[in-house]
């Protein structure tokens, strides 16, 4: 399990009428950083081969053909000093399933997430329940929320490179999330990294964190930190994190 | 948590977009959602009281108002932090959940500082805890930390963490901080040197 521990707060009564009653979801778009999100015409960029290679190597090929989808490439003037900007939303994996179904795993740093879905996902990985209102607030107050969604569609659908935001009748499922808080200038801290157990072991958690880190770096956040359970220290080390750098220790105030 | 006294607000009145009370308010964007603690807390007992500090000429501040960022930067440099862009410091302070600084009345300069960032409900990390070297070892660091922690607790934040340099572990432990509880490790992303073509 890819978990970062969070303390559970005591349960509280949900305030009535906090949510639109006809549609049980809250969407929080993160408006704090400049890259426009949610637009269909994403300025997707040609990503370097080694960037995809590092992700491709994490995916297990099984009987169902799994292919990595490169986003439609528009070659941008290469300022070779810096990495090309990550698009806000793009497809990580596409695989053919039985019955002519296609599953797309979509990464997004746009922060659009249904709080009910998130709670369901937290339940699935076995985390203690946190009040929905607080979950929603935590998301809203996060500098960046990265999500993985699985979109199922039939192979008769044309053009699979759409964002999959429900324009067509597609089954879209939240399967992973990671979020970061930040002061928008110097430091960011990653919290709550989770992947649906059914989708673990496929390199998705790795991709989730790797993309989140990359997006943070591209916003000039110099210091990216996190707290890792002992059993996932290696996972983060493999992603470029160092424990106790220069002897600096993570400390908690009266941890439970 | 703390169960003394009467419940001051019923749980159903948890409201988004509220600040707790003016003296604890930090410059926040209007989209910040905060949760006041539902229960009244016992009055905090600090190692050094506000009055004691004041009598020694130290004024406690909880907002960035009146804080000279160049002077703050000088304190950072004096304790060994890199000098940072004051424009960036300003952005950081605007996106900080809580901060506390001590103003020395005589010089009107900041002599102690600490701030915390987080999601406003579950987690907070304390950064940039500094005391001007000329004013160290007289309880200012402790005073700032105790109050910052209290301010975070009042907001309902249970998970308060920080990253401590090895030489100041002994400063944080008496305040109640534990390193690597249950083997949890603080980790930092290390940027590799890129080969430029």
Short mmCIF file of N, CA, C and O in Angstrom, two decimals, chain A residues 5-7 9 15 81 83 130 133-135 137-138 140-141 179 181-187 189 191 213 217 220-230 233 236-237 239-256, chain B residues 12 14 16-17 31-33 35 84-85 88-89 91-92 95 115 117-123 125 127 149 153 156 158-166 169 172-173 175-191 194 196:
data_model
loop_
_atom_site.label_atom_id
_atom_site.label_comp_id
_atom_site.label_asym_id
_atom_site.label_seq_id
_atom_site.Cartn_x
_atom_site.Cartn_y
_atom_site.Cartn_z
N UNK A 5 0.86 8.54 6.25
CA UNK A 5 -0.09 8.57 7.35
C UNK A 5 -0.65 9.96 7.57
O UNK A 5 0.04 10.95 7.41
N UNK A 6 -1.89 10.00 7.90
CA UNK A 6 -2.51 11.26 8.31
C UNK A 6 -3.23 10.97 9.59
O UNK A 6 -3.64 9.86 9.83
N UNK A 7 -3.37 11.96 10.41
CA UNK A 7 -4.09 11.69 11.64
C UNK A 7 -5.57 11.79 11.36
O UNK A 7 -6.02 12.58 10.56
N UNK A 9 -9.29 12.78 12.26
CA UNK A 9 -9.99 13.67 13.18
C UNK A 9 -11.27 12.98 13.59
O UNK A 9 -11.74 12.05 12.94
N UNK A 15 -22.97 18.96 8.10
CA UNK A 15 -23.96 20.03 8.07
C UNK A 15 -24.96 19.77 6.95
O UNK A 15 -24.56 19.40 5.85
N UNK A 81 17.05 24.03 -22.24
CA UNK A 81 17.53 24.10 -20.87
C UNK A 81 16.50 23.52 -19.91
O UNK A 81 16.84 22.89 -18.93
N UNK A 83 12.67 21.53 -18.94
CA UNK A 83 11.75 20.48 -19.36
C UNK A 83 10.51 21.12 -19.97
O UNK A 83 10.06 22.16 -19.52
N UNK A 130 -12.62 10.24 7.53
CA UNK A 130 -12.52 11.64 7.92
C UNK A 130 -13.78 12.35 7.47
O UNK A 130 -14.36 11.99 6.45
N UNK A 133 -16.77 17.11 5.04
CA UNK A 133 -16.61 18.56 4.95
C UNK A 133 -15.14 18.93 5.13
O UNK A 133 -14.61 19.82 4.45
N UNK A 134 -14.49 18.26 6.03
CA UNK A 134 -13.07 18.54 6.25
C UNK A 134 -12.22 18.07 5.07
O UNK A 134 -11.27 18.74 4.66
N UNK A 135 -12.60 16.91 4.53
CA UNK A 135 -11.90 16.41 3.33
C UNK A 135 -11.99 17.43 2.22
O UNK A 135 -11.01 17.75 1.56
N UNK A 137 -12.53 20.62 2.46
CA UNK A 137 -11.74 21.81 2.80
C UNK A 137 -10.26 21.54 2.58
O UNK A 137 -9.53 22.40 2.07
N UNK A 138 -9.81 20.36 2.98
CA UNK A 138 -8.39 20.03 2.81
C UNK A 138 -8.01 20.07 1.34
O UNK A 138 -6.94 20.56 0.97
N UNK A 140 -9.55 21.79 -0.99
CA UNK A 140 -9.63 23.17 -1.44
C UNK A 140 -8.39 23.96 -1.03
O UNK A 140 -7.93 24.84 -1.74
N UNK A 141 -7.87 23.64 0.14
CA UNK A 141 -6.72 24.36 0.65
C UNK A 141 -5.39 23.79 0.19
O UNK A 141 -4.33 24.25 0.61
N UNK A 179 -1.90 14.74 -3.08
CA UNK A 179 -2.06 16.20 -3.02
C UNK A 179 -0.86 16.81 -2.32
O UNK A 179 -0.12 16.14 -1.59
N UNK A 181 0.42 20.45 -0.25
CA UNK A 181 0.18 21.79 0.29
C UNK A 181 1.45 22.59 0.06
O UNK A 181 2.53 22.02 -0.09
N UNK A 182 1.31 23.90 0.05
CA UNK A 182 2.48 24.71 -0.28
C UNK A 182 2.27 26.15 0.13
O UNK A 182 1.13 26.61 0.26
N UNK A 183 3.38 26.85 0.28
CA UNK A 183 3.28 28.29 0.51
C UNK A 183 3.40 29.05 -0.81
O UNK A 183 3.52 30.27 -0.82
N UNK A 184 3.36 28.33 -1.90
CA UNK A 184 3.39 28.89 -3.26
C UNK A 184 4.74 29.52 -3.61
O UNK A 184 4.87 30.15 -4.65
N UNK A 185 5.70 29.39 -2.74
CA UNK A 185 6.97 30.05 -3.03
C UNK A 185 8.18 29.15 -2.79
O UNK A 185 9.01 28.98 -3.67
N UNK A 186 8.26 28.57 -1.61
CA UNK A 186 9.46 27.83 -1.27
C UNK A 186 9.22 26.33 -1.07
O UNK A 186 9.96 25.52 -1.57
N UNK A 187 8.22 26.02 -0.28
CA UNK A 187 8.07 24.63 0.16
C UNK A 187 6.74 24.01 -0.28
O UNK A 187 5.72 24.69 -0.32
N UNK A 189 4.60 20.20 0.50
CA UNK A 189 4.61 18.92 1.20
C UNK A 189 3.52 18.04 0.61
O UNK A 189 2.39 18.48 0.45
N UNK A 191 0.96 14.98 0.66
CA UNK A 191 0.17 14.21 1.62
C UNK A 191 -0.74 13.24 0.88
O UNK A 191 -1.01 13.39 -0.30
N UNK A 213 5.41 15.71 -8.55
CA UNK A 213 6.69 16.36 -8.28
C UNK A 213 7.11 17.24 -9.44
O UNK A 213 7.52 18.39 -9.27
N UNK A 217 7.81 21.21 -9.43
CA UNK A 217 9.10 21.78 -9.82
C UNK A 217 8.91 22.83 -10.91
O UNK A 217 9.59 23.86 -10.91
N UNK A 220 8.29 26.16 -9.83
CA UNK A 220 9.40 26.78 -9.11
C UNK A 220 9.38 26.56 -7.60
O UNK A 220 9.92 27.38 -6.85
N UNK A 221 8.74 25.50 -7.17
CA UNK A 221 8.78 25.19 -5.74
C UNK A 221 10.06 24.41 -5.51
O UNK A 221 10.22 23.29 -5.99
N UNK A 222 10.97 24.99 -4.78
CA UNK A 222 12.29 24.39 -4.66
C UNK A 222 12.37 23.22 -3.71
O UNK A 222 13.17 22.31 -3.89
N UNK A 223 11.54 23.23 -2.67
CA UNK A 223 11.65 22.22 -1.63
C UNK A 223 10.38 21.38 -1.58
O UNK A 223 9.32 21.86 -1.20
N UNK A 224 10.51 20.12 -1.99
CA UNK A 224 9.36 19.22 -1.97
C UNK A 224 9.61 18.14 -0.93
O UNK A 224 10.59 17.39 -1.03
N UNK A 225 8.73 18.05 0.03
CA UNK A 225 8.97 17.12 1.13
C UNK A 225 7.75 16.27 1.37
O UNK A 225 6.67 16.52 0.83
N UNK A 226 7.93 15.24 2.17
CA UNK A 226 6.81 14.41 2.57
C UNK A 226 7.22 13.58 3.79
O UNK A 226 8.39 13.60 4.18
N UNK A 227 6.24 12.91 4.38
CA UNK A 227 6.52 12.00 5.49
C UNK A 227 6.09 10.61 5.05
O UNK A 227 4.96 10.42 4.62
N UNK A 228 6.99 9.68 5.15
CA UNK A 228 6.71 8.34 4.64
C UNK A 228 6.70 7.31 5.75
O UNK A 228 7.60 7.26 6.58
N UNK A 229 5.64 6.48 5.73
CA UNK A 229 5.61 5.28 6.58
C UNK A 229 6.87 4.47 6.31
O UNK A 229 7.34 4.44 5.18
N UNK A 230 7.34 3.76 7.32
CA UNK A 230 8.58 3.02 7.13
C UNK A 230 8.53 2.08 5.93
O UNK A 230 9.53 1.93 5.22
N UNK A 233 9.26 3.98 2.50
CA UNK A 233 10.45 4.81 2.35
C UNK A 233 11.19 4.45 1.06
O UNK A 233 11.61 5.32 0.30
N UNK A 236 9.61 5.88 -2.12
CA UNK A 236 9.91 7.28 -2.38
C UNK A 236 11.38 7.51 -2.70
O UNK A 236 11.73 8.41 -3.45
N UNK A 237 12.22 6.68 -2.12
CA UNK A 237 13.64 6.79 -2.46
C UNK A 237 13.84 6.56 -3.95
O UNK A 237 14.61 7.26 -4.62
N UNK A 239 11.96 7.30 -6.16
CA UNK A 239 11.42 8.42 -6.93
C UNK A 239 12.26 9.68 -6.74
O UNK A 239 11.89 10.74 -7.24
N UNK A 240 13.35 9.54 -6.02
CA UNK A 240 14.24 10.69 -5.88
C UNK A 240 14.16 11.41 -4.55
O UNK A 240 14.74 12.48 -4.40
N UNK A 241 13.46 10.82 -3.59
CA UNK A 241 13.39 11.43 -2.28
C UNK A 241 14.47 10.83 -1.38
O UNK A 241 14.77 9.65 -1.45
N UNK A 242 14.99 11.66 -0.51
CA UNK A 242 16.01 11.20 0.41
C UNK A 242 15.51 11.37 1.83
O UNK A 242 14.97 12.43 2.19
N UNK A 243 15.68 10.33 2.63
CA UNK A 243 15.27 10.42 4.02
C UNK A 243 16.35 11.12 4.83
O UNK A 243 17.54 10.94 4.57
N UNK A 244 15.93 11.93 5.77
CA UNK A 244 16.86 12.63 6.66
C UNK A 244 18.04 13.25 5.92
O UNK A 244 19.20 12.96 6.26
N UNK A 245 17.78 14.07 4.92
CA UNK A 245 18.91 14.66 4.19
C UNK A 245 19.74 15.53 5.13
O UNK A 245 19.19 16.34 5.87
N UNK A 246 21.03 15.33 5.11
CA UNK A 246 21.94 16.06 5.99
C UNK A 246 21.53 15.94 7.45
O UNK A 246 21.71 16.89 8.23
N UNK A 247 20.93 14.85 7.79
CA UNK A 247 20.56 14.63 9.19
C UNK A 247 19.32 15.35 9.64
O UNK A 247 18.95 15.29 10.83
N UNK A 248 18.64 16.03 8.71
CA UNK A 248 17.42 16.73 9.08
C UNK A 248 16.32 15.72 9.35
O UNK A 248 16.05 14.86 8.53
N UNK A 249 15.69 15.83 10.53
CA UNK A 249 14.71 14.83 10.95
C UNK A 249 13.30 15.36 10.87
O UNK A 249 13.04 16.51 11.24
N UNK A 250 12.39 14.51 10.43
CA UNK A 250 10.98 14.85 10.50
C UNK A 250 10.50 14.63 11.92
O UNK A 250 10.79 13.59 12.53
N UNK A 251 9.79 15.59 12.45
CA UNK A 251 9.29 15.47 13.81
C UNK A 251 7.80 15.79 13.85
O UNK A 251 7.32 16.63 13.09
N UNK A 252 7.10 15.11 14.76
CA UNK A 252 5.67 15.32 14.92
C UNK A 252 5.37 15.73 16.34
O UNK A 252 5.98 15.24 17.29
N UNK A 253 4.37 16.57 16.49
CA UNK A 253 4.00 17.06 17.82
C UNK A 253 3.03 16.08 18.46
O UNK A 253 1.93 15.85 17.94
N UNK A 254 3.46 15.48 19.57
CA UNK A 254 2.65 14.50 20.29
C UNK A 254 1.87 13.59 19.36
O UNK A 254 0.65 13.59 19.36
N UNK A 255 2.55 12.79 18.55
CA UNK A 255 1.84 11.92 17.63
C UNK A 255 1.06 10.87 18.40
O UNK A 255 1.48 10.43 19.48
N UNK A 256 -0.08 10.46 17.83
CA UNK A 256 -0.90 9.46 18.53
C UNK A 256 -0.38 8.07 18.26
O UNK A 256 0.04 7.80 17.16
N UNK B 12 -23.14 21.71 13.91
CA UNK B 12 -23.76 22.00 12.62
C UNK B 12 -23.37 23.37 12.09
O UNK B 12 -23.61 23.68 10.94
N UNK B 14 -20.39 24.40 11.69
CA UNK B 14 -19.08 24.42 11.05
C UNK B 14 -19.23 25.16 9.75
O UNK B 14 -20.03 24.80 8.92
N UNK B 16 -17.53 27.12 6.32
CA UNK B 16 -16.40 27.37 5.45
C UNK B 16 -16.18 28.85 5.37
O UNK B 16 -17.05 29.65 5.67
N UNK B 17 -14.98 29.23 4.90
CA UNK B 17 -14.66 30.63 4.67
C UNK B 17 -14.79 31.50 5.91
O UNK B 17 -15.21 32.64 5.83
N UNK B 31 -10.44 32.24 -0.51
CA UNK B 31 -10.92 30.88 -0.72
C UNK B 31 -10.45 29.93 0.37
O UNK B 31 -10.69 28.75 0.31
N UNK B 32 -9.76 30.44 1.34
CA UNK B 32 -9.29 29.58 2.41
C UNK B 32 -10.47 29.11 3.25
O UNK B 32 -11.28 29.90 3.69
N UNK B 33 -10.55 27.83 3.47
CA UNK B 33 -11.62 27.29 4.31
C UNK B 33 -11.02 26.90 5.65
O UNK B 33 -10.01 26.22 5.71
N UNK B 35 -11.85 25.79 9.93
CA UNK B 35 -12.83 25.22 10.84
C UNK B 35 -12.50 25.63 12.27
O UNK B 35 -11.51 25.20 12.82
N UNK B 84 16.74 35.18 0.85
CA UNK B 84 15.72 34.86 -0.16
C UNK B 84 15.10 36.12 -0.73
O UNK B 84 15.16 37.19 -0.14
N UNK B 85 14.50 35.98 -1.88
CA UNK B 85 13.83 37.06 -2.56
C UNK B 85 12.66 37.54 -1.69
O UNK B 85 11.76 36.76 -1.36
N UNK B 88 9.26 36.80 -2.96
CA UNK B 88 8.84 35.41 -2.73
C UNK B 88 8.43 35.20 -1.28
O UNK B 88 7.49 34.46 -1.00
N UNK B 89 9.15 35.85 -0.38
CA UNK B 89 8.78 35.74 1.03
C UNK B 89 7.37 36.26 1.23
O UNK B 89 6.56 35.70 1.96
N UNK B 91 4.93 36.29 -0.96
CA UNK B 91 4.00 35.29 -1.46
C UNK B 91 3.84 34.15 -0.44
O UNK B 91 2.73 33.70 -0.15
N UNK B 92 4.97 33.73 0.09
CA UNK B 92 4.92 32.64 1.07
C UNK B 92 4.07 33.02 2.28
O UNK B 92 3.27 32.23 2.77
N UNK B 95 0.42 32.84 1.81
CA UNK B 95 -0.11 31.48 1.70
C UNK B 95 0.32 30.64 2.88
O UNK B 95 0.65 29.47 2.74
N UNK B 115 6.42 30.18 11.15
CA UNK B 115 5.17 30.13 10.40
C UNK B 115 4.81 28.67 10.11
O UNK B 115 5.65 27.79 10.19
N UNK B 117 2.46 26.12 7.37
CA UNK B 117 1.63 25.96 6.18
C UNK B 117 0.89 24.64 6.30
O UNK B 117 1.26 23.77 7.08
N UNK B 118 -0.16 24.48 5.49
CA UNK B 118 -0.88 23.21 5.54
C UNK B 118 -2.19 23.29 4.81
O UNK B 118 -2.39 24.16 3.97
N UNK B 119 -3.07 22.37 5.12
CA UNK B 119 -4.37 22.35 4.44
C UNK B 119 -5.47 22.95 5.31
O UNK B 119 -6.63 22.91 4.97
N UNK B 120 -5.07 23.47 6.45
CA UNK B 120 -6.04 24.18 7.27
C UNK B 120 -6.98 23.32 8.08
O UNK B 120 -7.74 23.84 8.91
N UNK B 121 -6.96 22.01 7.87
CA UNK B 121 -7.87 21.15 8.64
C UNK B 121 -7.18 19.94 9.27
O UNK B 121 -7.46 19.57 10.40
N UNK B 122 -6.26 19.32 8.54
CA UNK B 122 -5.64 18.11 9.06
C UNK B 122 -4.17 18.31 9.45
O UNK B 122 -3.73 17.92 10.51
N UNK B 123 -3.42 18.87 8.51
CA UNK B 123 -1.96 18.88 8.65
C UNK B 123 -1.38 20.28 8.62
O UNK B 123 -1.87 21.15 7.90
N UNK B 125 2.71 22.11 8.71
CA UNK B 125 4.16 21.98 8.86
C UNK B 125 4.68 23.34 9.29
O UNK B 125 4.31 24.36 8.70
N UNK B 127 7.62 26.00 9.53
CA UNK B 127 8.85 26.36 8.80
C UNK B 127 9.48 27.60 9.40
O UNK B 127 8.83 28.37 10.13
N UNK B 149 1.81 26.61 18.00
CA UNK B 149 1.17 25.30 18.16
C UNK B 149 -0.24 25.48 18.70
O UNK B 149 -1.20 24.84 18.23
N UNK B 153 -3.75 24.42 16.99
CA UNK B 153 -4.69 23.54 17.69
C UNK B 153 -6.08 24.15 17.75
O UNK B 153 -7.09 23.46 17.57
N UNK B 156 -8.09 23.47 15.01
CA UNK B 156 -8.51 22.07 14.88
C UNK B 156 -7.50 21.18 14.19
O UNK B 156 -7.80 20.03 13.86
N UNK B 158 -4.71 18.69 13.98
CA UNK B 158 -4.15 17.71 14.91
C UNK B 158 -2.74 17.29 14.54
O UNK B 158 -1.97 16.86 15.39
N UNK B 159 -2.41 17.34 13.27
CA UNK B 159 -1.15 16.81 12.82
C UNK B 159 -0.19 17.96 12.54
O UNK B 159 -0.29 18.64 11.53
N UNK B 160 0.72 18.18 13.48
CA UNK B 160 1.67 19.29 13.36
C UNK B 160 3.06 18.69 13.26
O UNK B 160 3.50 17.94 14.13
N UNK B 161 3.74 19.04 12.19
CA UNK B 161 5.05 18.44 11.96
C UNK B 161 6.05 19.51 11.56
O UNK B 161 5.69 20.67 11.31
N UNK B 162 7.29 19.13 11.55
CA UNK B 162 8.34 20.03 11.07
C UNK B 162 9.57 19.22 10.73
O UNK B 162 9.64 18.02 11.00
N UNK B 163 10.53 19.88 10.08
CA UNK B 163 11.81 19.26 9.77
C UNK B 163 12.87 19.98 10.58
O UNK B 163 12.99 21.21 10.49
N UNK B 164 13.59 19.21 11.37
CA UNK B 164 14.53 19.83 12.28
C UNK B 164 15.96 19.51 11.91
O UNK B 164 16.32 18.36 11.67
N UNK B 165 16.80 20.56 11.85
CA UNK B 165 18.22 20.31 11.69
C UNK B 165 18.71 19.57 12.93
O UNK B 165 18.18 19.75 14.03
N UNK B 166 19.73 18.73 12.74
CA UNK B 166 20.18 17.91 13.87
C UNK B 166 20.54 18.72 15.12
O UNK B 166 20.25 18.30 16.24
N UNK B 169 17.44 19.55 17.47
CA UNK B 169 16.49 18.52 17.92
C UNK B 169 16.18 18.72 19.39
O UNK B 169 15.05 18.54 19.84
N UNK B 172 13.35 21.18 20.01
CA UNK B 172 11.98 20.78 19.71
C UNK B 172 11.46 19.69 20.63
O UNK B 172 10.26 19.60 20.89
N UNK B 173 12.35 18.83 21.11
CA UNK B 173 11.86 17.72 21.95
C UNK B 173 11.12 18.18 23.19
O UNK B 173 10.01 17.71 23.45
N UNK B 175 9.45 20.64 23.58
CA UNK B 175 8.18 21.27 23.20
C UNK B 175 7.13 20.22 22.88
O UNK B 175 5.97 20.55 22.66
N UNK B 176 7.57 18.96 22.81
CA UNK B 176 6.61 17.90 22.55
C UNK B 176 6.76 17.23 21.19
O UNK B 176 5.93 16.42 20.80
N UNK B 177 7.83 17.54 20.49
CA UNK B 177 8.03 16.94 19.18
C UNK B 177 8.81 15.64 19.29
O UNK B 177 9.74 15.53 20.07
N UNK B 178 8.40 14.67 18.48
CA UNK B 178 9.04 13.37 18.46
C UNK B 178 9.56 13.12 17.05
O UNK B 178 8.84 13.32 16.07
N UNK B 179 10.79 12.66 16.96
CA UNK B 179 11.32 12.39 15.60
C UNK B 179 11.02 10.95 15.22
O UNK B 179 11.04 10.05 16.06
N UNK B 180 10.74 10.76 13.94
CA UNK B 180 10.47 9.44 13.37
C UNK B 180 9.51 8.58 14.21
O UNK B 180 9.82 7.43 14.50
N UNK B 181 8.35 9.12 14.57
CA UNK B 181 7.42 8.28 15.36
C UNK B 181 6.99 7.09 14.52
O UNK B 181 6.64 7.24 13.35
N UNK B 182 7.04 5.90 15.10
CA UNK B 182 6.65 4.70 14.36
C UNK B 182 7.47 4.49 13.10
O UNK B 182 6.98 3.85 12.15
N UNK B 183 8.63 5.04 13.06
CA UNK B 183 9.46 4.85 11.88
C UNK B 183 9.10 5.72 10.69
O UNK B 183 9.63 5.52 9.60
N UNK B 184 8.22 6.70 10.92
CA UNK B 184 7.87 7.60 9.81
C UNK B 184 9.06 8.50 9.53
O UNK B 184 9.60 9.14 10.43
N UNK B 185 9.45 8.59 8.27
CA UNK B 185 10.63 9.37 7.93
C UNK B 185 10.26 10.62 7.15
O UNK B 185 9.43 10.58 6.23
N UNK B 186 10.91 11.71 7.51
CA UNK B 186 10.78 12.90 6.70
C UNK B 186 11.69 12.76 5.49
O UNK B 186 12.84 12.35 5.62
N UNK B 187 11.15 13.05 4.32
CA UNK B 187 11.93 12.88 3.10
C UNK B 187 11.82 14.13 2.25
O UNK B 187 10.79 14.80 2.24
N UNK B 188 12.90 14.39 1.52
CA UNK B 188 12.94 15.56 0.67
C UNK B 188 13.35 15.16 -0.73
O UNK B 188 14.22 14.30 -0.89
N UNK B 189 12.74 15.78 -1.72
CA UNK B 189 13.09 15.48 -3.10
C UNK B 189 14.41 16.14 -3.44
O UNK B 189 14.60 17.34 -3.22
N UNK B 190 15.31 15.34 -3.96
CA UNK B 190 16.64 15.86 -4.30
C UNK B 190 16.72 16.03 -5.80
O UNK B 190 16.57 15.06 -6.54
N UNK B 191 16.92 17.26 -6.22
CA UNK B 191 17.02 17.49 -7.66
C UNK B 191 18.41 17.08 -8.11
O UNK B 191 19.39 17.53 -7.58
N UNK B 194 21.33 18.22 -13.81
CA UNK B 194 21.01 17.79 -15.16
C UNK B 194 22.18 18.08 -16.09
O UNK B 194 22.83 19.10 -15.98
N UNK B 196 23.45 19.47 -19.23
CA UNK B 196 22.93 20.37 -20.28
C UNK B 196 23.63 20.07 -21.57
O UNK B 196 24.84 19.90 -21.62
#
